[in-house]
mmCIF file of C-alpha atoms in Angstrom:
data_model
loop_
_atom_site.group_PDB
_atom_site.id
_atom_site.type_symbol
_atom_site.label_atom_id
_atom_site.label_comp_id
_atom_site.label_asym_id
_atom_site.label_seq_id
_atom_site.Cartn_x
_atom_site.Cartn_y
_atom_site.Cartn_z
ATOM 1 C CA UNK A 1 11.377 -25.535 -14.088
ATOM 2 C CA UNK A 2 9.397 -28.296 -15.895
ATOM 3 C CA UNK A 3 7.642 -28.174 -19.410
ATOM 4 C CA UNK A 4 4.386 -26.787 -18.106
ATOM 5 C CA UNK A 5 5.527 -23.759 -16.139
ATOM 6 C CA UNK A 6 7.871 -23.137 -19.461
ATOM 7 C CA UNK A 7 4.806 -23.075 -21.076
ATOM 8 C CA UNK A 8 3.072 -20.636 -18.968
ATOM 9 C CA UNK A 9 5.993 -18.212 -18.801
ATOM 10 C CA UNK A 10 5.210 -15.886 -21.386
ATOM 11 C CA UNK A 11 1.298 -15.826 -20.501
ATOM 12 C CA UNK A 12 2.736 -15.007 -17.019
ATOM 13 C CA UNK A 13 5.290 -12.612 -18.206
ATOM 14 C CA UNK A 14 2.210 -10.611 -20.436
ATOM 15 C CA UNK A 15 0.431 -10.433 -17.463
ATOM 16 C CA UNK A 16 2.980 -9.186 -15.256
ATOM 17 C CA UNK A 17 3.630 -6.436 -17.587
ATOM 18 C CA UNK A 18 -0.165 -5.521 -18.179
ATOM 19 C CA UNK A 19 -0.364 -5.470 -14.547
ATOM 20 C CA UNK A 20 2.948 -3.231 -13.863
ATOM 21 C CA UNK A 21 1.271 -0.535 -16.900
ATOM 22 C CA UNK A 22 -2.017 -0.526 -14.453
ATOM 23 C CA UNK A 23 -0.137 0.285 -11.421
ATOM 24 C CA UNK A 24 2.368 2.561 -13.545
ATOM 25 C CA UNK A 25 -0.855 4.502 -14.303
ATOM 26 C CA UNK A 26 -2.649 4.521 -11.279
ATOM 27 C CA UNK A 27 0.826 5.865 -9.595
ATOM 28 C CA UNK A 28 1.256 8.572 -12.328
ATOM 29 C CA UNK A 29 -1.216 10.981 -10.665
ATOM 30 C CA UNK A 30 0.104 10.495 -7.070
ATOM 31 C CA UNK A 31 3.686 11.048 -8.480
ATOM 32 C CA UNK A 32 2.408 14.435 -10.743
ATOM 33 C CA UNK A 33 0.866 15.563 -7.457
ATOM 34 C CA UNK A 34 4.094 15.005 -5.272
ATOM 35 C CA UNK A 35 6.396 16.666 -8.135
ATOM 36 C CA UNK A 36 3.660 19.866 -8.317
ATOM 37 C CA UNK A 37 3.881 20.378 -4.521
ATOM 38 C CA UNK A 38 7.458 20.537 -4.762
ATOM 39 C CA UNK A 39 8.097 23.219 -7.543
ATOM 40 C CA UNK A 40 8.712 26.798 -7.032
ATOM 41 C CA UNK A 41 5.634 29.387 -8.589
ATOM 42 C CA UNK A 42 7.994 29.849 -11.577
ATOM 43 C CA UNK A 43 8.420 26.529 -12.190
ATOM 44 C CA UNK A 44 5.361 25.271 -11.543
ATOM 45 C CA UNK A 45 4.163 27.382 -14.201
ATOM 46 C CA UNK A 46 6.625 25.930 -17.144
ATOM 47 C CA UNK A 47 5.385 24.199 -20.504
ATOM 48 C CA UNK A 48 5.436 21.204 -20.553
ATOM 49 C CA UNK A 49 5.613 20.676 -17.121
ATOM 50 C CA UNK A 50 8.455 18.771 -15.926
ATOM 51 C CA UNK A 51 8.270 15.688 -13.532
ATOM 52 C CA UNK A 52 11.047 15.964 -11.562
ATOM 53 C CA UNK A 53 11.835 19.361 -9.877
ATOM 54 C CA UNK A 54 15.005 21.272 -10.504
ATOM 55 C CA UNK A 55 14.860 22.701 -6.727
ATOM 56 C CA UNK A 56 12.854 20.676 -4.092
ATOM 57 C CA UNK A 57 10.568 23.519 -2.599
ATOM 58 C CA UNK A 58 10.137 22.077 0.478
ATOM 59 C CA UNK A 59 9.193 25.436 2.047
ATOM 60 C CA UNK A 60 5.496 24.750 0.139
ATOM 61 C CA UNK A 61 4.379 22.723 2.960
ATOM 62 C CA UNK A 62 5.665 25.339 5.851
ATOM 63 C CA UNK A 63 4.146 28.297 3.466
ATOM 64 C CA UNK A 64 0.865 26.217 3.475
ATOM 65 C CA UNK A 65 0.850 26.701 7.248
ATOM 66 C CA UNK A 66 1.652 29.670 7.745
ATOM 67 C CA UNK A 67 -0.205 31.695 4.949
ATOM 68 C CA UNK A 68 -3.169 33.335 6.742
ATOM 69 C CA UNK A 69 -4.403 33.512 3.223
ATOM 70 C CA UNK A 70 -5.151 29.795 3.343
ATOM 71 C CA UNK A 71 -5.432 28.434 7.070
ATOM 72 C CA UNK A 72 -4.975 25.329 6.607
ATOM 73 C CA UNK A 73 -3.925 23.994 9.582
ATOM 74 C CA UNK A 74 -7.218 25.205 11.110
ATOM 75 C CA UNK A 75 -9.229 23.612 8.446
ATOM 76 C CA UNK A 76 -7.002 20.229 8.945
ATOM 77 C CA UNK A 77 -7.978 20.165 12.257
ATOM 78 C CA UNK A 78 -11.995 21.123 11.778
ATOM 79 C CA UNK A 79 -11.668 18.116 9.503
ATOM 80 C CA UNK A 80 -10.440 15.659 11.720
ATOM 81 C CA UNK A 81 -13.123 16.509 14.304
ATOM 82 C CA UNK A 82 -15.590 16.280 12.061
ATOM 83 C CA UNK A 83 -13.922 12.994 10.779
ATOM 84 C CA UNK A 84 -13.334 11.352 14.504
ATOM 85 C CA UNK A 85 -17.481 12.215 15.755
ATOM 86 C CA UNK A 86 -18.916 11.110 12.441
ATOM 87 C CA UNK A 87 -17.372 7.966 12.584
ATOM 88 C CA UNK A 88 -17.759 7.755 16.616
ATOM 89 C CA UNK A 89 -21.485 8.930 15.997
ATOM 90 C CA UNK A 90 -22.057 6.173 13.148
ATOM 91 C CA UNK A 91 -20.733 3.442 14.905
ATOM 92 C CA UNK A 92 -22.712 3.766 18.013
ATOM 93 C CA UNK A 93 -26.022 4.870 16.203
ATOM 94 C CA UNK A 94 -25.718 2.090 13.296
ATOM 95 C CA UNK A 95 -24.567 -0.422 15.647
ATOM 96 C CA UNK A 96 -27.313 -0.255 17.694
ATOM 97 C CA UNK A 97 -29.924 -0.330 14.975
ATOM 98 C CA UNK A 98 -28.242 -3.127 13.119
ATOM 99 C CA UNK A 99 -27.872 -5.216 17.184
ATOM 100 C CA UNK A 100 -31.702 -4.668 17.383
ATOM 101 C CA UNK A 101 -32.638 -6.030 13.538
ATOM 102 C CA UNK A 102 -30.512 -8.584 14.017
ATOM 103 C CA UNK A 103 -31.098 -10.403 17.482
ATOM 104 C CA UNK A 104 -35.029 -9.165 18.170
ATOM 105 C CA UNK A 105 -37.328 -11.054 15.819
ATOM 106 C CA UNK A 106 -40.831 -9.284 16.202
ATOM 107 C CA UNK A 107 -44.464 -8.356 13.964
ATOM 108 C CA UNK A 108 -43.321 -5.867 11.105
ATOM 109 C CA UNK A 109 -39.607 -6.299 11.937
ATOM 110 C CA UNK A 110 -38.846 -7.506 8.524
ATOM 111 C CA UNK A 111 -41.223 -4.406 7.308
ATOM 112 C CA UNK A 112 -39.370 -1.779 9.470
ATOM 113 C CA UNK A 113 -35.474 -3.019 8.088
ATOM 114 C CA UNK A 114 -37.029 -2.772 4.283
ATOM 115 C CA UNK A 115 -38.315 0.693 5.346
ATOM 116 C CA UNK A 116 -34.723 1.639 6.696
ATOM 117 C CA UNK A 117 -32.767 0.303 3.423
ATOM 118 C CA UNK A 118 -35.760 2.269 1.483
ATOM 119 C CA UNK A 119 -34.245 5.499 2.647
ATOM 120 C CA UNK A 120 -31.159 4.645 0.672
ATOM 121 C CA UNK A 121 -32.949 5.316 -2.538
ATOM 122 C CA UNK A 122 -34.045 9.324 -1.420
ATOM 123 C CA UNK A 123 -31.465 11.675 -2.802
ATOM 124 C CA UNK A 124 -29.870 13.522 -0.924
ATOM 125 C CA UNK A 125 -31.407 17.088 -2.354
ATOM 126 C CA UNK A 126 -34.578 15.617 -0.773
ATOM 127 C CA UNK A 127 -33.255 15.862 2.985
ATOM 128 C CA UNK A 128 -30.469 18.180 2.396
ATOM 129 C CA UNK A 129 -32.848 21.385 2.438
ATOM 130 C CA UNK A 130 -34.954 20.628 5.299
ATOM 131 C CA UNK A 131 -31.749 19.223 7.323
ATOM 132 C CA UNK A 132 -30.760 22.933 6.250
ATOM 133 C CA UNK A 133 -34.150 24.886 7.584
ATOM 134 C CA UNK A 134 -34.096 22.639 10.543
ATOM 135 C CA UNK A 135 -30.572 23.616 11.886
ATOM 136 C CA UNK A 136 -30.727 27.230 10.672
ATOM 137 C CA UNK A 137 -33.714 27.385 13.152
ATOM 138 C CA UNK A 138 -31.609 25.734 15.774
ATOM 139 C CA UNK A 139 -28.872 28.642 15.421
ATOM 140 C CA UNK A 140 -26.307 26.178 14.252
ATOM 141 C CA UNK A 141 -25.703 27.554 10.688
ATOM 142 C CA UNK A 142 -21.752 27.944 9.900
ATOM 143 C CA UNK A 143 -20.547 25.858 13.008
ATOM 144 C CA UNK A 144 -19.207 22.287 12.289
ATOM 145 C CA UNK A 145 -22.276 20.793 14.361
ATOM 146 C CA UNK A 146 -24.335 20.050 11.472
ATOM 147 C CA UNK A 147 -21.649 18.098 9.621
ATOM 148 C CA UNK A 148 -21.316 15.982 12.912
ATOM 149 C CA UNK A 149 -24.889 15.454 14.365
ATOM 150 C CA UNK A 150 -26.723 13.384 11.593
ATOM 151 C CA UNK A 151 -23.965 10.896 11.837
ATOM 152 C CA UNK A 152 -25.955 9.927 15.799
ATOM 153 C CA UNK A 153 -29.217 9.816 13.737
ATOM 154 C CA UNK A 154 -27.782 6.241 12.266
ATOM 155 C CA UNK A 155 -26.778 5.117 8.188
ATOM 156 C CA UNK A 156 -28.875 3.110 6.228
ATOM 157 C CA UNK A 157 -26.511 1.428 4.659
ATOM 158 C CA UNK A 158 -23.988 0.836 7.673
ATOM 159 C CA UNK A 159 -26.780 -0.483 9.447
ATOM 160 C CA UNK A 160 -27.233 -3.048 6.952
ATOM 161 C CA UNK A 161 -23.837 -4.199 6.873
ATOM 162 C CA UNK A 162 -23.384 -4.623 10.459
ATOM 163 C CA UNK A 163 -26.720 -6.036 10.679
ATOM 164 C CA UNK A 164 -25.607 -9.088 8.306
ATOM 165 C CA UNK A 165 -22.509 -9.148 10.408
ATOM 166 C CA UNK A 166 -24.803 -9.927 13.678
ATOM 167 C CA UNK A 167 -26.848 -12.513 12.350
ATOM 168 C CA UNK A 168 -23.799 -14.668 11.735
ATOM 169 C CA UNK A 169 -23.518 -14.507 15.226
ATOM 170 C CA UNK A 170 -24.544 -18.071 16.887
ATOM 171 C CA UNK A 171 -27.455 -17.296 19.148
ATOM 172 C CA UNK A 172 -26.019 -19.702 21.483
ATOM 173 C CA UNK A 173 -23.572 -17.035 23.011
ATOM 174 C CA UNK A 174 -26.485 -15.145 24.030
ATOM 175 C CA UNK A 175 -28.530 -17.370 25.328
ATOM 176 C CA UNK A 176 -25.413 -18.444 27.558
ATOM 177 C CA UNK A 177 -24.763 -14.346 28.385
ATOM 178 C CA UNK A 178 -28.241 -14.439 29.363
ATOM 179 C CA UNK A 179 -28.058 -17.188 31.682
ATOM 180 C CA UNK A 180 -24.894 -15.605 33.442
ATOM 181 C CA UNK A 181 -27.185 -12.798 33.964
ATOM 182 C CA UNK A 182 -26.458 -10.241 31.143
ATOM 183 C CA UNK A 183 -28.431 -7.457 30.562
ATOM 184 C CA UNK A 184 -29.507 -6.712 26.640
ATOM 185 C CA UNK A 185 -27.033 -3.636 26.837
ATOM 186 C CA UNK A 186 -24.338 -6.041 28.038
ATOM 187 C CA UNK A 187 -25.169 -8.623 25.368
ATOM 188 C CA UNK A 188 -24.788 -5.844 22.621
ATOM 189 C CA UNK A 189 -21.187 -3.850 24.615
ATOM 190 C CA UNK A 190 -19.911 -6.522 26.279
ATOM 191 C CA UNK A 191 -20.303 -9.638 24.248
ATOM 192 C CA UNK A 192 -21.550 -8.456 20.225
ATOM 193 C CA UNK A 193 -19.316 -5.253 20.142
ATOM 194 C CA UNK A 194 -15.825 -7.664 20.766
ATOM 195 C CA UNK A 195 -16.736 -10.007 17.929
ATOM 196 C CA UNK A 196 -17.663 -7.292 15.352
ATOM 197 C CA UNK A 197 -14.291 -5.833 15.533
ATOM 198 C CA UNK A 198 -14.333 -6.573 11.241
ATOM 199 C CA UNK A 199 -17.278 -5.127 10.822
ATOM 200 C CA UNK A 200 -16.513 -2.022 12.810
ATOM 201 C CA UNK A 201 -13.611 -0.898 10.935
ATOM 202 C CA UNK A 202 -15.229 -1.506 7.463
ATOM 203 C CA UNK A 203 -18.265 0.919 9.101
ATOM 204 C CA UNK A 204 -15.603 3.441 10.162
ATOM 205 C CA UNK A 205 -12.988 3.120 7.099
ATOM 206 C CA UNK A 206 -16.175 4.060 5.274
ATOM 207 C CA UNK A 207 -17.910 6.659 7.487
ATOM 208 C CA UNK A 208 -14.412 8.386 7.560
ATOM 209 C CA UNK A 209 -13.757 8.403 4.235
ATOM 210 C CA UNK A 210 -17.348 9.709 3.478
ATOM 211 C CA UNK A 211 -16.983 12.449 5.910
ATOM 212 C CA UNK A 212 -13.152 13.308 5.022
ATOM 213 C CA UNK A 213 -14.078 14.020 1.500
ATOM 214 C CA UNK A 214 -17.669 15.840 1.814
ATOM 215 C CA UNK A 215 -17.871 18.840 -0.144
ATOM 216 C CA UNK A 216 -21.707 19.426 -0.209
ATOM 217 C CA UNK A 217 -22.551 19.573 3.549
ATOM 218 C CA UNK A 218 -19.644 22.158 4.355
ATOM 219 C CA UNK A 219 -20.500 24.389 1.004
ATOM 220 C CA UNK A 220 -24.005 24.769 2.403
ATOM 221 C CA UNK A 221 -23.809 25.115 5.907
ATOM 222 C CA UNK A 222 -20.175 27.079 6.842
ATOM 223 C CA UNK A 223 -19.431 30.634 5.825
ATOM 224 C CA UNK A 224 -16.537 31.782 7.685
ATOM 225 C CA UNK A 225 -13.121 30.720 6.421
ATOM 226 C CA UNK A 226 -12.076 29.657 10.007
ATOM 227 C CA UNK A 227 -14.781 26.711 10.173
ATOM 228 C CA UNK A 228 -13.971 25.505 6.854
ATOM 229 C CA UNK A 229 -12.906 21.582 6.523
ATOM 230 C CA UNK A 230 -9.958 20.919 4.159
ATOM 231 C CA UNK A 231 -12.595 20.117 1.153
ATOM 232 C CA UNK A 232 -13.911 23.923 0.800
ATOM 233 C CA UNK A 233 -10.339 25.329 1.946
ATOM 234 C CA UNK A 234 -8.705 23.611 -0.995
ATOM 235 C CA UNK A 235 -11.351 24.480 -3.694
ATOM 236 C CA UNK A 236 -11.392 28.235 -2.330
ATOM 237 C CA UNK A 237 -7.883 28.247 -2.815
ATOM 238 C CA UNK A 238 -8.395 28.260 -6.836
ATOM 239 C CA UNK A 239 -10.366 31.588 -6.092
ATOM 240 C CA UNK A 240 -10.033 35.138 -7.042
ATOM 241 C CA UNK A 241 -8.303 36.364 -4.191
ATOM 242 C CA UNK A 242 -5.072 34.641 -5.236
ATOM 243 C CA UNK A 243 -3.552 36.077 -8.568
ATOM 244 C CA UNK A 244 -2.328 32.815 -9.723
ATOM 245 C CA UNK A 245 -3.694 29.691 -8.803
ATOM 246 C CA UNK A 246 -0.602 28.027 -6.307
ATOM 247 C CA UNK A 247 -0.894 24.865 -7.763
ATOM 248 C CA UNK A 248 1.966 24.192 -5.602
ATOM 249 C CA UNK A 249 0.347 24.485 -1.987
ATOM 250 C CA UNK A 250 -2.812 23.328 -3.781
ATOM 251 C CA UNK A 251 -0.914 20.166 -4.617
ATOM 252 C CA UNK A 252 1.099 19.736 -1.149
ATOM 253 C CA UNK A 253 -2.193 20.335 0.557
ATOM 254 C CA UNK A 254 -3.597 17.729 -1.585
ATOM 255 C CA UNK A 255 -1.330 15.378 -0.862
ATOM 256 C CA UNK A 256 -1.214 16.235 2.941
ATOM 257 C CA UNK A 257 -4.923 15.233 3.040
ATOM 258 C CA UNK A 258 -4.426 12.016 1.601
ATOM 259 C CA UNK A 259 -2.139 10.994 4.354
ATOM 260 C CA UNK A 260 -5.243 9.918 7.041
ATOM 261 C CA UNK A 261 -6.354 7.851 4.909
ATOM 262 C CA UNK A 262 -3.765 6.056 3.711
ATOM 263 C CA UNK A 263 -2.629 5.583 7.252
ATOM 264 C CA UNK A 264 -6.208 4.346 8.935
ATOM 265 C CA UNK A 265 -6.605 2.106 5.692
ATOM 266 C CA UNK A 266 -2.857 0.353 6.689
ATOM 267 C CA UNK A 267 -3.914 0.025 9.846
ATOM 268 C CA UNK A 268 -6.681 -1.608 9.476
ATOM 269 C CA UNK A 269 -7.122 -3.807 5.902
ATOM 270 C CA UNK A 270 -6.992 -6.627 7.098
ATOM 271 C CA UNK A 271 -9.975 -6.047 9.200
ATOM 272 C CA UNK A 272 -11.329 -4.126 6.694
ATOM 273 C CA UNK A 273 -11.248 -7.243 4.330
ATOM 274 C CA UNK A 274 -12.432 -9.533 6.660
ATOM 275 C CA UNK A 275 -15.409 -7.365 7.541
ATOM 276 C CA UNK A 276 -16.313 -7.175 3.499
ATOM 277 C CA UNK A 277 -16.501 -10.643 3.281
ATOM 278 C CA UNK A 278 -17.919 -11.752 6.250
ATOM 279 C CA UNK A 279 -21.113 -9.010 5.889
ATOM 280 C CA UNK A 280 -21.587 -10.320 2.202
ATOM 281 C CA UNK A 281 -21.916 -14.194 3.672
ATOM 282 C CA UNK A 282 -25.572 -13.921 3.707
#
C-alpha cells in the first residue's frame, strides 16, 4: 500500500461505514417484517416489540392459506393473472405504438407522439370514472377484466421508452429485411422485437410492478372477496371482522408478496439496466 491509498483510507473507511448505516436502514424494515410474520398473536402483541422471536411460528404462513377468513391463496393467484396479461397486454400494445413512431416518418407524426406523451399529464381521477361507467355498462364490474384490458389499449409512457429504444436502431437492418422480402409485421416480430430484448424487460419490470401493487383499480371495480388481488386482501385484513389485527399473517403475507418481485427483478437487472440507459441515449 503506497502513501496515497494510506491517505485515502480513512475517507474510504467513512464512507464504507456511511454506506453500511444506509443499507443497515434500508434492511431494518425487511428484517421487522420477517421477525413480525414469525411471532405467535401473544407475542406479536408485546411492548417493546422484540426482534428476534422466542418461538419461530412458522405455522403463520400455512394459517395464511388455509384461513377462509383471508383467502389468500386465491387472491395470490388473481394477482398474478392480472400481473402476467398486463404486462403481456403492455408489451404488445406499447410496442407496437412505439415500432410505428419510431420507423414511419409522416405529416403530423411528430404532432400525434406529443399528443400521446400529453396524456401523461391527465390524472388519473379524470379517466378513472368514465373507464368505470364504461365497463359497468359492459357487465364487467367485480371481475378482474377491467384491471387487465386497458393494459391492450397501450402506456404513454412505455411507449415512449421503447420508442427511443427503436430509433437507435440503424435503419440499415431494415432496409436489408426489406430487400429479403420482409413484411412490416416481420420487420417489427421478427427483426425489432429480438434487439429490444433491454427495453422489453424495463417495459415489463415496470408494467408488473405497477400492476402488482395497484390498490385503486381493484378498490373500485371488485366487490366479492374471491376476486380480490393481494393489495385489497391485505388492507381488508386490518378490518373489523378480525378482533385483533394479525399483524403476523399481515406481515408473512407481506413478505410473501414481495417475493415476485424480487425474483423477476434478479432475473432480469441486467437487462433492466441496459434498457435504462440505452432508452435515455437520446
Amino acid at each position: 500500500m503506497n502513501r496515497a491509498e494510506i491517505k485515502q483510507l480513512p475517507s474510504r473507511l467513512l464512507l464504507f461505514l456511511i454506506l453500511l448505516a444506509v443499507t443497515a436502514a434500508m434492511l431494518a424494515p425487511l428484517v421487522f417484517m420477517l421477525s413480525t410474520a414469525l411471532k405467535t398473536t401473544k407475542e406479536m402483541l408485546v411492548y417493546p416489540p422484540r426482534w428476534i422471536p422466542e418461538v419461530f411460528a412458522w405455522s403463520n404462513f400455512r394459517e395464511l392459506f388455509a384461513n377462509s377468513d383471508i383467502k389468500f391463496g386465491q387472491q395470490y393467484a388473481n394477482s398474478l393473472i392480472v400481473a402476467v396479461f398486463s404486462v403481456v397486454g403492455t408489451v404488445i400494445s406499447s410496442s407496437l405504438v412505439a415500432f410505428g413512431f419510431a420507423r414511419y416518418r409522416a405529416k403530423g407524426s411528430g404532432f400525434l407522439f406529443m399528443l400521446v406523451l400529453s396524456t401523461l399529464m391527465l390524472p388519473y381521477p379524470a379517466i378513472m370514472i368514465p373507464q368505470f361507467l364504461l365497463f359497468t355498462k359492459l357487465g364487467l364490474h367485480d371481475s378482474l377484466l377491467p384491471l387487465i384490458l386497458p393494459s391492450f389499449f397501450g402506456s404513454a409512457y412505455m411507449i415512449f421508452l421503447l420508442r427511443q429504444f427503436f430509433t437507435t436502431l440503424p435503419g440499415e437492418l431494415y432496409d436489408a429485411g426489406r430487400i429479403d422480402g420482409c413484411s412490416e409485421f416481420r420487420l417489427y416480430w421478427n427483426l425489432t422485437l429480438p434487439l429490444a430484448g433491454p427495453a422489453l424487460a424495463t417495459v415489463s419490470i415496470f408494467s408488473f410492478i405497477w400492476s402488482w401493487n395497484d390498490l385503486l383499480s381493484p378498490v373500485l371495480y371488485l366487490d366479492s372477496q374471491e376476486n380480490f388481488t393481494l393489495p385489497i386482501g391485505m388492507a381488508a385484513m386490518l378490518s373489523s371482522k378480525f378482533r385483533i389485527a394479525p399483524w403476523n399473517l399481515l406481515m408473512a403475507a407481506s413478505l410473501l408478496s414481495t417475493l415476485p418481485i424480487v425474483v423477476i427483478f434478479a432475473l432480469a437487472q441486467r437487462r433492466f439496466v441496459q434498457g435504462i440507459v440505452l432508452t435515455g441515449i437520446k
